[in-house]
CSV table of C-alpha atoms in Angstrom, one decimal:
chain,number,residue,atom,x,y,z
M,1,MET,CA,21.1,-4.1,-19.2
M,2,LEU,CA,17.4,-5.0,-18.9
M,3,GLU,CA,17.3,-4.9,-22.7
M,4,ASN,CA,18.9,-8.3,-22.5
M,5,ILE,CA,15.8,-9.8,-21.1
M,6,ARG,CA,13.1,-10.5,-23.7
M,7,VAL,CA,9.5,-11.4,-23.1
M,8,VAL,CA,8.3,-14.1,-25.5
M,9,LEU,CA,4.5,-14.6,-26.0
M,10,VAL,CA,3.6,-17.9,-27.8
M,11,ASN,CA,0.6,-18.0,-30.0
M,12,THR,CA,-1.4,-15.3,-28.2
M,13,SER,CA,-5.1,-15.3,-29.1
M,14,HIS,CA,-6.2,-11.9,-27.8
M,15,PRO,CA,-4.2,-8.9,-29.2
M,16,GLY,CA,-5.4,-6.9,-26.1
M,17,ASN,CA,-3.2,-9.1,-24.0
M,18,ILE,CA,-0.2,-8.3,-26.2
M,19,GLY,CA,-0.9,-4.6,-25.6
M,20,GLY,CA,-1.3,-5.2,-21.8
M,21,ALA,CA,2.0,-7.2,-21.8
M,22,ALA,CA,3.8,-4.4,-23.6
M,23,ARG,CA,2.5,-1.8,-21.1
M,24,ALA,CA,3.6,-4.0,-18.1
M,25,MET,CA,7.0,-4.5,-19.6
M,26,LYS,CA,7.5,-0.8,-20.2
M,27,ASN,CA,6.3,0.0,-16.7
M,28,MET,CA,9.0,-2.3,-15.4
M,29,GLY,CA,11.8,-1.0,-17.7
M,30,LEU,CA,11.8,-3.9,-20.2
M,31,SER,CA,11.7,-3.3,-23.9
M,32,ARG,CA,12.2,-6.4,-26.0
M,33,LEU,CA,9.0,-8.3,-27.0
M,34,VAL,CA,9.0,-11.3,-29.2
M,35,LEU,CA,5.7,-12.8,-30.6
M,36,VAL,CA,5.6,-16.4,-31.7
M,37,ASP,CA,2.9,-16.8,-34.3
M,38,PRO,CA,0.3,-14.4,-32.8
M,39,GLU,CA,-3.3,-14.7,-34.0
M,40,GLU,CA,-3.8,-11.0,-34.7
M,41,PHE,CA,-0.9,-8.6,-34.9
M,42,PRO,CA,-0.5,-5.7,-35.4
M,43,SER,CA,-3.8,-4.8,-33.9
M,44,GLY,CA,-5.7,-1.7,-32.8
M,45,LYS,CA,-6.7,-3.6,-29.7
M,46,ALA,CA,-3.1,-4.1,-28.8
M,47,VAL,CA,-2.4,-0.4,-29.2
M,48,ALA,CA,-5.4,0.6,-27.1
M,49,ARG,CA,-4.3,-1.7,-24.2
M,50,ALA,CA,-0.7,-0.7,-24.5
M,51,SER,CA,-1.7,2.8,-23.4
M,52,GLY,CA,1.4,4.5,-24.6
M,53,ALA,CA,3.8,1.6,-24.8
M,54,THR,CA,3.5,1.6,-28.5
M,55,ASP,CA,7.2,1.7,-29.0
M,56,ILE,CA,7.4,-1.8,-27.5
M,57,LEU,CA,4.7,-3.0,-30.0
M,58,ASP,CA,6.4,-1.2,-32.9
M,59,GLY,CA,9.7,-2.9,-32.0
M,60,ALA,CA,8.2,-6.3,-31.4
M,61,GLN,CA,9.8,-9.1,-33.4
M,62,VAL,CA,7.3,-11.6,-34.9
M,63,VAL,CA,8.6,-15.1,-35.6
M,64,ALA,CA,7.1,-18.4,-36.6
M,65,THR,CA,8.5,-20.7,-34.0
M,66,LEU,CA,9.7,-20.7,-30.4
M,67,GLU,CA,13.1,-21.8,-31.5
M,68,GLU,CA,13.6,-18.6,-33.5
M,69,ALA,CA,12.4,-16.6,-30.5
M,70,LEU,CA,15.1,-18.1,-28.3
M,71,VAL,CA,18.1,-17.5,-30.5
M,72,GLY,CA,20.9,-16.0,-28.5
M,73,CYS,CA,19.4,-16.8,-25.1
M,74,SER,CA,21.6,-18.3,-22.4
M,75,LEU,CA,18.7,-18.7,-19.9
M,76,VAL,CA,15.1,-19.6,-20.8
M,77,LEU,CA,12.3,-19.6,-18.2
M,78,GLY,CA,8.8,-20.8,-19.1
M,79,THR,CA,5.6,-20.1,-17.2
M,80,SER,CA,3.7,-23.2,-16.2
M,81,ALA,CA,0.7,-24.3,-14.3
M,82,ARG,CA,1.9,-26.9,-11.9
M,83,ASP,CA,1.9,-30.7,-12.0
M,84,ARG,CA,3.5,-31.7,-15.3
M,85,ARG,CA,4.2,-35.2,-16.1
M,86,ILE,CA,8.0,-34.7,-16.0
M,87,PRO,CA,9.0,-32.8,-12.9
M,88,TRP,CA,11.2,-29.8,-13.8
M,89,PRO,CA,13.3,-27.4,-11.9
M,90,LEU,CA,10.7,-25.0,-10.6
M,91,LEU,CA,11.1,-21.4,-9.5
M,92,ASP,CA,8.7,-19.0,-8.0
M,93,PRO,CA,8.5,-15.4,-9.5
M,94,ARG,CA,10.9,-14.0,-6.9
M,95,GLU,CA,13.5,-16.6,-7.6
M,96,SER,CA,13.0,-16.1,-11.3
M,97,GLY,CA,13.7,-12.4,-10.9
M,98,THR,CA,17.0,-13.2,-9.2
M,99,VAL,CA,18.2,-15.7,-11.7
M,100,CYS,CA,17.3,-13.4,-14.6
M,101,VAL,CA,19.3,-10.5,-13.2
M,102,GLU,CA,22.2,-12.8,-12.3
M,103,GLN,CA,22.3,-14.0,-15.8
M,104,ILE,CA,22.3,-10.6,-17.5
M,105,GLN,CA,25.0,-9.5,-15.0
M,106,LEU,CA,27.1,-12.4,-16.4
M,107,GLY,CA,26.6,-11.0,-19.9
M,108,GLY,CA,23.9,-13.5,-20.9
M,109,GLU,CA,20.5,-13.0,-22.5
M,110,VAL,CA,17.3,-14.2,-21.0
M,111,ALA,CA,13.9,-15.2,-22.3
M,112,LEU,CA,10.7,-15.2,-20.2
M,113,VAL,CA,8.3,-17.4,-22.2
M,114,PHE,CA,4.5,-17.2,-21.8
M,115,GLY,CA,2.1,-19.7,-23.3
M,116,ARG,CA,-1.4,-19.5,-24.8
M,117,GLU,CA,-4.3,-18.0,-22.9
M,118,TYR,CA,-6.1,-21.2,-22.5
M,119,ALA,CA,-3.6,-24.0,-23.1
M,120,GLY,CA,-0.3,-22.6,-21.8
M,121,LEU,CA,2.9,-24.0,-23.2
M,122,THR,CA,3.1,-27.5,-24.7
M,123,ASN,CA,5.3,-30.1,-23.1
M,124,ASP,CA,7.7,-29.7,-26.0
M,125,GLU,CA,7.9,-26.0,-25.5
M,126,LEU,CA,8.3,-26.4,-21.7
M,127,GLN,CA,11.2,-28.7,-22.3
M,128,ARG,CA,13.1,-26.0,-24.1
M,129,CYS,CA,13.1,-24.0,-20.9
M,130,GLN,CA,15.8,-24.6,-18.2
M,131,PHE,CA,13.4,-23.6,-15.5
M,132,HIS,CA,9.7,-23.5,-15.1
M,133,VAL,CA,8.1,-20.6,-13.3
M,134,HIS,CA,4.9,-21.1,-11.3
M,135,ILE,CA,3.0,-18.1,-10.0
M,136,PRO,CA,1.6,-19.3,-6.6
M,137,SER,CA,-2.0,-18.7,-7.4
M,138,ASP,CA,-5.0,-20.2,-5.6
M,139,PRO,CA,-5.2,-23.8,-6.8
M,140,GLU,CA,-9.0,-23.4,-7.0
M,141,PHE,CA,-8.7,-20.5,-9.6
M,142,SER,CA,-5.1,-20.7,-10.8
M,143,SER,CA,-5.0,-19.3,-14.3
M,144,LEU,CA,-3.9,-15.7,-14.5
M,145,ASN,CA,-4.6,-13.3,-17.3
M,146,LEU,CA,-1.6,-13.4,-19.7
M,147,ALA,CA,-0.8,-9.7,-19.2
M,148,ALA,CA,-1.1,-10.1,-15.4
M,149,ALA,CA,1.4,-13.0,-15.5
M,150,VAL,CA,3.8,-10.8,-17.5
M,151,GLN,CA,3.2,-8.0,-14.9
M,152,VAL,CA,4.1,-10.3,-12.0
M,153,LEU,CA,7.3,-11.7,-13.6
M,154,THR,CA,8.5,-8.4,-14.9
M,155,TYR,CA,7.8,-6.8,-11.5
M,156,GLU,CA,10.1,-9.4,-9.9
M,157,VAL,CA,12.8,-8.8,-12.5
M,158,ARG,CA,12.7,-5.1,-11.7
M,159,MET,CA,12.8,-5.7,-7.9
M,160,ALA,CA,15.8,-7.9,-8.4
M,161,TRP,CA,17.4,-5.5,-10.8
M,162,LEU,CA,16.9,-2.5,-8.4
M,163,ALA,CA,18.2,-4.6,-5.5
M,164,ALA,CA,21.3,-5.5,-7.6
M,165,GLN,CA,22.1,-1.9,-8.4
M,166,GLY,CA,24.0,-1.4,-5.2
M,167,ARG,CA,22.4,2.0,-5.1
M,168,PRO,CA,19.1,3.0,-3.6
M,169,SER,CA,16.1,1.9,-5.6
M,170,LYS,CA,13.5,4.4,-6.6
M,171,VAL,CA,11.5,3.4,-3.6
M,172,GLU,CA,14.4,3.9,-1.3
M,173,LYS,CA,15.1,7.3,-2.8
M,174,LEU,CA,11.5,8.3,-2.2
M,175,GLU,CA,11.9,7.1,1.4
M,176,VAL,CA,15.0,9.3,1.7
M,177,THR,CA,13.2,12.3,0.4
M,178,ALA,CA,10.3,11.5,2.6
M,179,MET,CA,12.6,11.6,5.6
M,180,HIS,CA,13.5,15.3,5.3
M,181,ASP,CA,10.9,16.2,7.9
M,182,THR,CA,11.1,13.0,9.7
M,183,GLN,CA,14.5,13.4,11.4
M,184,PRO,CA,13.8,11.6,14.6
M,185,VAL,CA,13.9,13.3,18.0
M,186,THR,CA,16.4,12.1,20.6
M,187,ALA,CA,15.6,10.2,23.8
M,188,ASP,CA,16.2,13.3,25.9
M,189,GLU,CA,13.8,15.4,23.7
M,190,MET,CA,11.2,12.6,24.2
M,191,GLU,CA,11.7,12.9,28.0
M,192,LEU,CA,11.1,16.6,27.9
M,193,TYR,CA,7.9,15.9,26.0
M,194,TYR,CA,6.7,13.3,28.5
M,195,ARG,CA,7.4,15.8,31.3
M,196,HIS,CA,5.5,18.5,29.5
M,197,LEU,CA,2.6,16.1,28.7
M,198,GLU,CA,2.3,14.9,32.3
M,199,GLU,CA,2.3,18.5,33.6
M,200,THR,CA,-0.4,19.4,31.1
M,201,LEU,CA,-2.6,16.4,31.9
M,202,VAL,CA,-2.5,17.4,35.6
M,203,GLN,CA,-3.5,20.9,34.7
M,204,ILE,CA,-6.5,19.9,32.7
M,205,GLY,CA,-7.5,17.4,35.4
M,206,PHE,CA,-7.0,14.3,33.4
M,207,LEU,CA,-4.1,12.9,35.5
M,208,ASP,CA,-4.4,12.8,39.3
M,209,PRO,CA,-0.9,12.8,40.7
M,210,ALA,CA,-2.3,11.1,43.8
M,211,LYS,CA,-3.6,8.2,41.6
M,212,PRO,CA,-1.5,8.1,38.5
M,213,ARG,CA,-2.2,4.5,37.7
M,214,HIS,CA,-0.3,3.5,34.6
M,215,LEU,CA,-1.3,6.4,32.5
M,216,MET,CA,2.1,7.8,31.7
M,217,ALA,CA,3.5,4.4,31.0
M,218,ARG,CA,0.8,3.7,28.5
M,219,LEU,CA,1.4,7.1,26.8
M,220,ARG,CA,5.1,6.4,26.7
M,221,ARG,CA,4.4,3.1,25.1
M,222,LEU,CA,2.1,4.8,22.6
M,223,TYR,CA,4.4,7.7,21.6
M,224,GLY,CA,7.5,5.5,21.9
M,225,ARG,CA,6.2,3.4,19.0
M,226,ILE,CA,6.1,6.4,16.6
M,227,ALA,CA,9.6,7.5,16.0
M,228,VAL,CA,8.4,11.1,16.3
M,229,SER,CA,10.2,13.6,14.0
M,230,LYS,CA,11.5,16.9,15.1
M,231,LEU,CA,8.8,18.7,13.1
M,232,GLU,CA,6.1,16.5,14.7
M,233,MET,CA,7.6,17.2,18.1
M,234,ASN,CA,7.2,20.9,17.5
M,235,ILE,CA,3.5,20.3,16.8
M,236,LEU,CA,3.0,18.1,19.8
M,237,ARG,CA,4.7,20.6,22.1
M,238,GLY,CA,2.8,23.4,20.6
M,239,ILE,CA,-0.5,21.7,21.3
M,240,LEU,CA,0.5,21.2,25.0
M,241,THR,CA,1.6,24.9,25.3
M,242,GLU,CA,-1.7,26.1,23.9
M,243,THR,CA,-3.6,23.7,26.2
M,244,GLN,CA,-1.8,25.1,29.2
M,245,LYS,CA,-2.6,28.7,28.2
M,246,THR,CA,-6.2,27.6,27.9
M,247,ALA,CA,-6.1,26.1,31.3
M,248,ARG,CA,-4.6,29.3,32.7
M,249,GLY,CA,-7.3,31.3,31.1
M,250,GLU,CA,-4.9,33.2,28.8
M,251,PRO,CA,-6.1,34.6,25.5
M,252,HIS,CA,-5.5,32.5,22.4
M,253,LYS,CA,-2.5,33.2,20.3
M,254,ARG,CA,-3.4,33.3,16.6
M,255,ARG,CA,-0.6,33.1,14.1
M,256,ASP,CA,-2.2,35.6,11.9
M,257,GLN,CA,-2.9,38.2,14.7
X,1,MET,CA,-8.1,-15.3,6.9
X,2,LEU,CA,-7.4,-13.5,3.5
X,3,GLU,CA,-11.1,-12.6,3.5
X,4,ASN,CA,-10.1,-9.9,6.0
X,5,ILE,CA,-8.2,-8.0,3.3
X,6,ARG,CA,-10.4,-6.0,1.1
X,7,VAL,CA,-9.6,-4.4,-2.2
X,8,VAL,CA,-11.1,-0.9,-2.6
X,9,LEU,CA,-11.3,0.7,-6.1
X,10,VAL,CA,-12.1,4.4,-6.0
X,11,ASN,CA,-14.2,5.9,-8.8
X,12,THR,CA,-13.0,3.5,-11.5
X,13,SER,CA,-13.8,4.7,-15.1
X,14,HIS,CA,-13.4,1.4,-17.0
X,15,PRO,CA,-15.5,-1.5,-15.9
X,16,GLY,CA,-13.0,-3.8,-17.7
X,17,ASN,CA,-10.5,-2.9,-15.0
X,18,ILE,CA,-13.0,-3.9,-12.3
X,19,GLY,CA,-13.2,-7.3,-13.9
X,20,GLY,CA,-9.5,-7.6,-14.3
X,21,ALA,CA,-9.0,-6.7,-10.6
X,22,ALA,CA,-11.6,-9.3,-9.6
X,23,ARG,CA,-9.8,-12.0,-11.5
X,24,ALA,CA,-6.4,-11.0,-10.1
X,25,MET,CA,-7.9,-11.1,-6.6
X,26,LYS,CA,-9.4,-14.5,-7.0
X,27,ASN,CA,-6.2,-15.8,-8.5
X,28,MET,CA,-4.4,-14.7,-5.3
X,29,GLY,CA,-7.1,-16.0,-3.0
X,30,LEU,CA,-8.7,-12.7,-2.1
X,31,SER,CA,-12.5,-12.3,-2.2
X,32,ARG,CA,-13.7,-9.0,-0.9
X,33,LEU,CA,-14.1,-6.2,-3.4
X,34,VAL,CA,-15.4,-2.7,-2.5
X,35,LEU,CA,-16.2,-0.2,-5.2
X,36,VAL,CA,-16.4,3.5,-4.4
X,37,ASP,CA,-18.7,5.3,-6.8
X,38,PRO,CA,-17.8,3.3,-10.0
X,39,GLU,CA,-18.7,4.9,-13.3
X,40,GLU,CA,-20.2,1.8,-14.7
X,41,PHE,CA,-21.2,-1.2,-12.6
X,42,PRO,CA,-22.5,-3.9,-12.9
X,43,SER,CA,-21.2,-4.2,-16.4
X,44,GLY,CA,-20.8,-6.9,-19.1
X,45,LYS,CA,-17.3,-5.7,-19.7
X,46,ALA,CA,-16.4,-6.3,-16.1
X,47,VAL,CA,-17.8,-9.9,-16.4
X,48,ALA,CA,-15.9,-10.5,-19.6
X,49,ARG,CA,-12.5,-9.5,-18.1
X,50,ALA,CA,-13.2,-11.3,-14.8
X,51,SER,CA,-13.0,-14.5,-16.8
X,52,GLY,CA,-14.8,-16.7,-14.2
X,53,ALA,CA,-14.3,-14.5,-11.1
X,54,THR,CA,-17.9,-13.4,-11.3
X,55,ASP,CA,-18.5,-14.4,-7.7
X,56,ILE,CA,-16.2,-11.6,-6.7
X,57,LEU,CA,-18.1,-9.2,-8.9
X,58,ASP,CA,-21.5,-10.5,-7.6
X,59,GLY,CA,-20.3,-10.0,-4.0
X,60,ALA,CA,-18.8,-6.6,-4.6
X,61,GLN,CA,-20.0,-3.9,-2.2
X,62,VAL,CA,-20.8,-0.6,-3.9
X,63,VAL,CA,-20.5,2.5,-1.7
X,64,ALA,CA,-20.6,6.3,-2.2
X,65,THR,CA,-17.6,7.3,-0.3
X,66,LEU,CA,-14.1,6.1,0.7
X,67,GLU,CA,-15.1,6.5,4.3
X,68,GLU,CA,-17.8,3.9,4.0
X,69,ALA,CA,-15.4,1.6,2.2
X,70,LEU,CA,-13.0,1.7,5.1
X,71,VAL,CA,-15.4,0.9,8.0
X,72,GLY,CA,-14.0,-1.8,10.2
X,73,CYS,CA,-10.4,-1.5,8.8
X,74,SER,CA,-7.5,-1.3,11.2
X,75,LEU,CA,-4.9,-0.9,8.4
X,76,VAL,CA,-5.4,1.1,5.3
X,77,LEU,CA,-2.8,1.2,2.5
X,78,GLY,CA,-3.2,3.5,-0.6
X,79,THR,CA,-1.4,3.2,-3.8
X,80,SER,CA,0.3,6.4,-4.8
X,81,ALA,CA,2.3,7.4,-7.9
X,82,ARG,CA,3.6,10.8,-7.1
X,83,ASP,CA,5.7,12.5,-4.6
X,84,ARG,CA,3.3,14.4,-2.4
X,85,ARG,CA,3.9,17.7,-0.6
X,86,ILE,CA,3.7,16.0,2.8
X,87,PRO,CA,5.9,12.9,2.7
X,88,TRP,CA,4.1,9.9,4.0
X,89,PRO,CA,5.3,6.5,5.3
X,90,LEU,CA,6.0,4.7,2.1
X,91,LEU,CA,6.1,0.9,1.5
X,92,ASP,CA,7.1,-1.1,-1.6
X,93,PRO,CA,4.7,-3.9,-2.6
X,94,ARG,CA,6.7,-6.5,-0.8
X,95,GLU,CA,6.7,-4.6,2.5
X,96,SER,CA,3.0,-4.0,2.0
X,97,GLY,CA,2.3,-7.8,1.7
X,98,THR,CA,4.1,-8.3,5.0
X,99,VAL,CA,2.3,-5.7,7.0
X,100,CYS,CA,-1.1,-6.8,5.6
X,101,VAL,CA,-0.5,-10.3,6.7
X,102,GLU,CA,0.8,-9.3,10.1
X,103,GLN,CA,-2.3,-7.2,10.5
X,104,ILE,CA,-4.8,-10.0,9.7
X,105,GLN,CA,-2.9,-12.3,12.0
X,106,LEU,CA,-3.5,-9.7,14.8
X,107,GLY,CA,-7.2,-10.0,14.0
X,108,GLY,CA,-7.4,-6.8,12.1
X,109,GLU,CA,-9.0,-5.9,8.8
X,110,VAL,CA,-7.0,-4.4,5.9
X,111,ALA,CA,-7.9,-2.2,3.0
X,112,LEU,CA,-5.8,-1.9,-0.2
X,113,VAL,CA,-7.0,1.3,-1.8
X,114,PHE,CA,-6.5,2.0,-5.6
X,115,GLY,CA,-7.3,5.3,-7.2
X,116,ARG,CA,-8.7,6.5,-10.5
X,117,GLU,CA,-7.1,5.3,-13.7
X,118,TYR,CA,-5.8,8.7,-14.7
X,119,ALA,CA,-5.8,10.8,-11.5
X,120,GLY,CA,-5.1,8.2,-8.8
X,121,LEU,CA,-6.2,9.1,-5.2
X,122,THR,CA,-6.7,12.7,-4.1
X,123,ASN,CA,-4.7,14.1,-1.3
X,124,ASP,CA,-7.6,13.9,1.1
X,125,GLU,CA,-8.1,10.2,0.2
X,126,LEU,CA,-4.3,9.5,0.6
X,127,GLN,CA,-4.4,11.1,4.0
X,128,ARG,CA,-6.9,8.4,5.1
X,129,CYS,CA,-4.2,5.8,4.5
X,130,GLN,CA,-1.6,5.0,7.1
X,131,PHE,CA,0.8,3.9,4.5
X,132,HIS,CA,1.3,4.7,0.8
X,133,VAL,CA,2.4,2.0,-1.5
X,134,HIS,CA,4.6,2.8,-4.5
X,135,ILE,CA,5.1,0.1,-7.2
X,136,PRO,CA,8.7,0.7,-8.3
X,137,SER,CA,8.0,1.3,-12.0
X,138,ASP,CA,10.3,3.0,-14.5
X,139,PRO,CA,10.1,6.7,-13.7
X,140,GLU,CA,9.9,7.3,-17.5
X,141,PHE,CA,6.7,5.3,-17.8
X,142,SER,CA,5.4,4.8,-14.3
X,143,SER,CA,1.6,4.4,-14.5
X,144,LEU,CA,0.5,0.8,-14.3
X,145,ASN,CA,-2.9,-0.4,-15.5
X,146,LEU,CA,-5.3,-0.5,-12.6
X,147,ALA,CA,-5.8,-4.3,-12.7
X,148,ALA,CA,-2.0,-4.8,-13.1
X,149,ALA,CA,-1.4,-2.8,-9.9
X,150,VAL,CA,-4.0,-4.9,-8.1
X,151,GLN,CA,-2.2,-8.0,-9.5
X,152,VAL,CA,1.1,-6.9,-8.1
X,153,LEU,CA,-0.2,-6.0,-4.6
X,154,THR,CA,-2.4,-9.1,-4.2
X,155,TYR,CA,0.5,-11.2,-5.4
X,156,GLU,CA,2.7,-9.8,-2.7
X,157,VAL,CA,-0.1,-10.4,-0.1
X,158,ARG,CA,-0.3,-14.0,-1.2
X,159,MET,CA,3.5,-14.5,-1.1
X,160,ALA,CA,3.6,-13.1,2.4
X,161,TRP,CA,0.6,-15.2,3.4
X,162,LEU,CA,2.2,-18.4,2.1
X,163,ALA,CA,5.4,-17.5,3.8
X,164,ALA,CA,3.5,-17.0,7.1
X,165,GLN,CA,1.9,-20.5,7.0
X,166,GLY,CA,3.5,-22.7,9.5
X,167,ARG,CA,5.1,-19.8,11.3
X,168,PRO,CA,3.9,-18.7,14.7
X,169,SER,CA,1.5,-15.9,14.1
X,170,LYS,CA,1.8,-12.5,15.7
X,171,VAL,CA,-1.2,-13.3,17.9
X,172,GLU,CA,0.7,-16.2,19.5
X,173,LYS,CA,3.8,-14.0,19.9
X,174,LEU,CA,1.7,-11.3,21.5
X,175,GLU,CA,0.1,-13.8,23.9
X,176,VAL,CA,3.6,-14.6,25.0
X,177,THR,CA,4.4,-11.0,25.7
X,178,ALA,CA,1.0,-10.7,27.4
X,179,MET,CA,0.0,-7.5,25.5
X,180,HIS,CA,-3.6,-7.7,26.4
X,181,ASP,CA,-4.6,-4.3,25.2
X,182,THR,CA,-3.3,-4.3,21.6
X,183,GLN,CA,-6.5,-4.9,19.7
X,184,PRO,CA,-6.2,-2.2,17.0
X,185,VAL,CA,-8.9,0.5,16.4
X,186,THR,CA,-10.6,0.6,13.1
X,187,ALA,CA,-10.3,3.3,10.4
X,188,ASP,CA,-13.8,4.7,11.3
X,189,GLU,CA,-12.7,5.0,15.0
X,190,MET,CA,-9.6,6.8,13.9
X,191,GLU,CA,-11.7,9.2,11.8
X,192,LEU,CA,-13.8,10.0,14.9
X,193,TYR,CA,-10.6,10.7,16.8
X,194,TYR,CA,-9.3,13.0,14.1
X,195,ARG,CA,-12.6,14.9,14.1
X,196,HIS,CA,-12.5,15.2,17.9
X,197,LEU,CA,-8.8,16.3,17.8
X,198,GLU,CA,-9.5,19.0,15.1
X,199,GLU,CA,-12.4,20.4,17.1
X,200,THR,CA,-10.3,20.5,20.2
X,201,LEU,CA,-7.4,22.2,18.5
X,202,VAL,CA,-9.7,24.9,17.2
X,203,GLN,CA,-11.1,25.4,20.7
X,204,ILE,CA,-7.7,25.8,22.3
X,205,GLY,CA,-6.7,28.2,19.5
X,206,PHE,CA,-3.9,26.0,18.1
X,207,LEU,CA,-5.6,25.4,14.8
X,208,ASP,CA,-7.0,28.3,12.8
X,209,PRO,CA,-9.8,26.9,10.5
X,210,ALA,CA,-9.1,29.8,8.1
X,211,LYS,CA,-5.4,28.9,7.9
X,212,PRO,CA,-5.2,25.1,8.5
X,213,ARG,CA,-1.9,24.7,6.7
X,214,HIS,CA,-1.1,21.0,6.8
X,215,LEU,CA,-1.6,20.5,10.5
X,216,MET,CA,-4.3,17.8,10.4
X,217,ALA,CA,-2.4,16.0,7.6
X,218,ARG,CA,0.7,15.9,9.7
X,219,LEU,CA,-1.2,14.7,12.8
X,220,ARG,CA,-2.9,12.0,10.7
X,221,ARG,CA,0.5,10.9,9.5
X,222,LEU,CA,1.8,10.8,13.0
X,223,TYR,CA,-1.1,8.9,14.6
X,224,GLY,CA,-1.5,6.7,11.5
X,225,ARG,CA,1.9,5.2,12.1
X,226,ILE,CA,1.1,4.0,15.6
X,227,ALA,CA,-1.6,1.3,15.2
X,228,VAL,CA,-3.4,2.7,18.2
X,229,SER,CA,-5.1,0.1,20.4
X,230,LYS,CA,-8.6,0.4,21.7
X,231,LEU,CA,-7.4,1.1,25.2
X,232,GLU,CA,-5.0,3.8,24.0
X,233,MET,CA,-7.8,5.4,22.0
X,234,ASN,CA,-9.8,5.7,25.2
X,235,ILE,CA,-6.9,7.6,26.8
X,236,LEU,CA,-6.5,9.9,23.8
X,237,ARG,CA,-10.2,10.6,23.6
X,238,GLY,CA,-10.3,11.2,27.3
X,239,ILE,CA,-7.5,13.8,27.1
X,240,LEU,CA,-9.4,15.6,24.4
X,241,THR,CA,-12.6,15.6,26.4
X,242,GLU,CA,-10.9,17.0,29.4
X,243,THR,CA,-9.1,19.6,27.3
X,244,GLN,CA,-12.5,20.7,25.9
X,245,LYS,CA,-14.0,21.0,29.4
X,246,THR,CA,-11.0,23.2,30.3
X,247,ALA,CA,-11.6,25.3,27.2
X,248,ARG,CA,-15.3,25.7,28.0
X,249,GLY,CA,-14.4,27.0,31.5
X,250,GLU,CA,-12.6,30.1,30.0
X,251,PRO,CA,-13.9,33.5,30.8
X,252,HIS,CA,-13.0,35.0,27.3
X,253,LYS,CA,-15.0,34.7,24.1
X,254,ARG,CA,-14.9,31.3,22.4
X,255,ARG,CA,-13.1,31.2,19.1
X,256,ASP,CA,-15.1,28.4,17.5
X,257,GLN,CA,-18.2,30.4,17.2
């Protein structure tokens, strides 16, 4: 479905930026690149910066005018530095990602339009866009590299697209696999741990039962923040058991002995 | 306040990427760049790609090791592409932006760590990070350009920072709950703790230096999740010191010799 979102680069000066944009697109799962009157294309510099996204460059459509680039699009977003003479509906990159994905879910086609490295889009070009997108950069140093701007917008498209899948995103899946040894212990297991810890701290002379102060409360607050997994609890309990043996003067257990 | 977030680039091969990263940082209002053992720096290629962000390059700190780069940091995030053997707390870029801003609002310092262009961060380097960050790229073409990755992360930091303006900061909230002892420890203090912990675990016979397995990594992951306060660190170090005293009082032969 992401193939229905095209990236349109207008009158790009540096072919390296075309390559960088292609790489960013492919990283984010987009494939359709349209170049309006590029200064130098095809180019070895574009291939070098694309770093493997050459299929995007090979498939790029080169056209003479923005009008041609936008044929078939039901939604057009244009990147803009702020403060135009005519105020325009303005989105931030996150909102842009959302409207792009909503549009392709409706069966539409979307163009994300990026202007020249130094001069951006002309007023005429901006007026062909339903929405302007402003990346909230520092006003003192606001102009992003072209490929970096493509990276931010396509990243937000991907985030919105993953969120819209109704299934776990790649990140969520990774979190699930990361959880396999993080099954949390129960409150009663934590209580057993605190009892074991307290006993051990008394044995090594760190906790004086006659003057406990707030030590156990502070340790509860500390370990209570962690969401300790069952595997981690085994480690913590193992440390306490060995510490107790040491305190009793028993010989060390070595796993390989 | 954003000056308390540093970008750390480890062992970067291409100086152009250092320049691109500096530009992305400055666009997003960040200023502090730390380079760990860069292959070529200073470099004209970095200046060219920085496109005006030369103040960031001029102010960049060059250090020999990641450890030096992290001195003073209370929160360390490392970008990671791959599934690792030991799953680690994983954030997406948006969550990363949020936790970074929360941390600087608490008065902490944050490092965003980026690895080598081709090999990323080593397991040892990743284990110095409390959280790993994964940019949800297409699994078929997942490796972002280094400067593009810096762009995405710093963009999310800026979005979170802008969203936090005008909102009560965590510090104010904390004052309300009167948590007087939550000033977080720094990465270097955590390293000293891990060293002390490892030493103690060897002394009590829980950790076999010849067969360390993943024990220290698992403990780093556990304590790395807590955001240990300075007061809590005093307690944890005190426990280790008493455990060591107990171990030294043993009649049998010491195992750490």
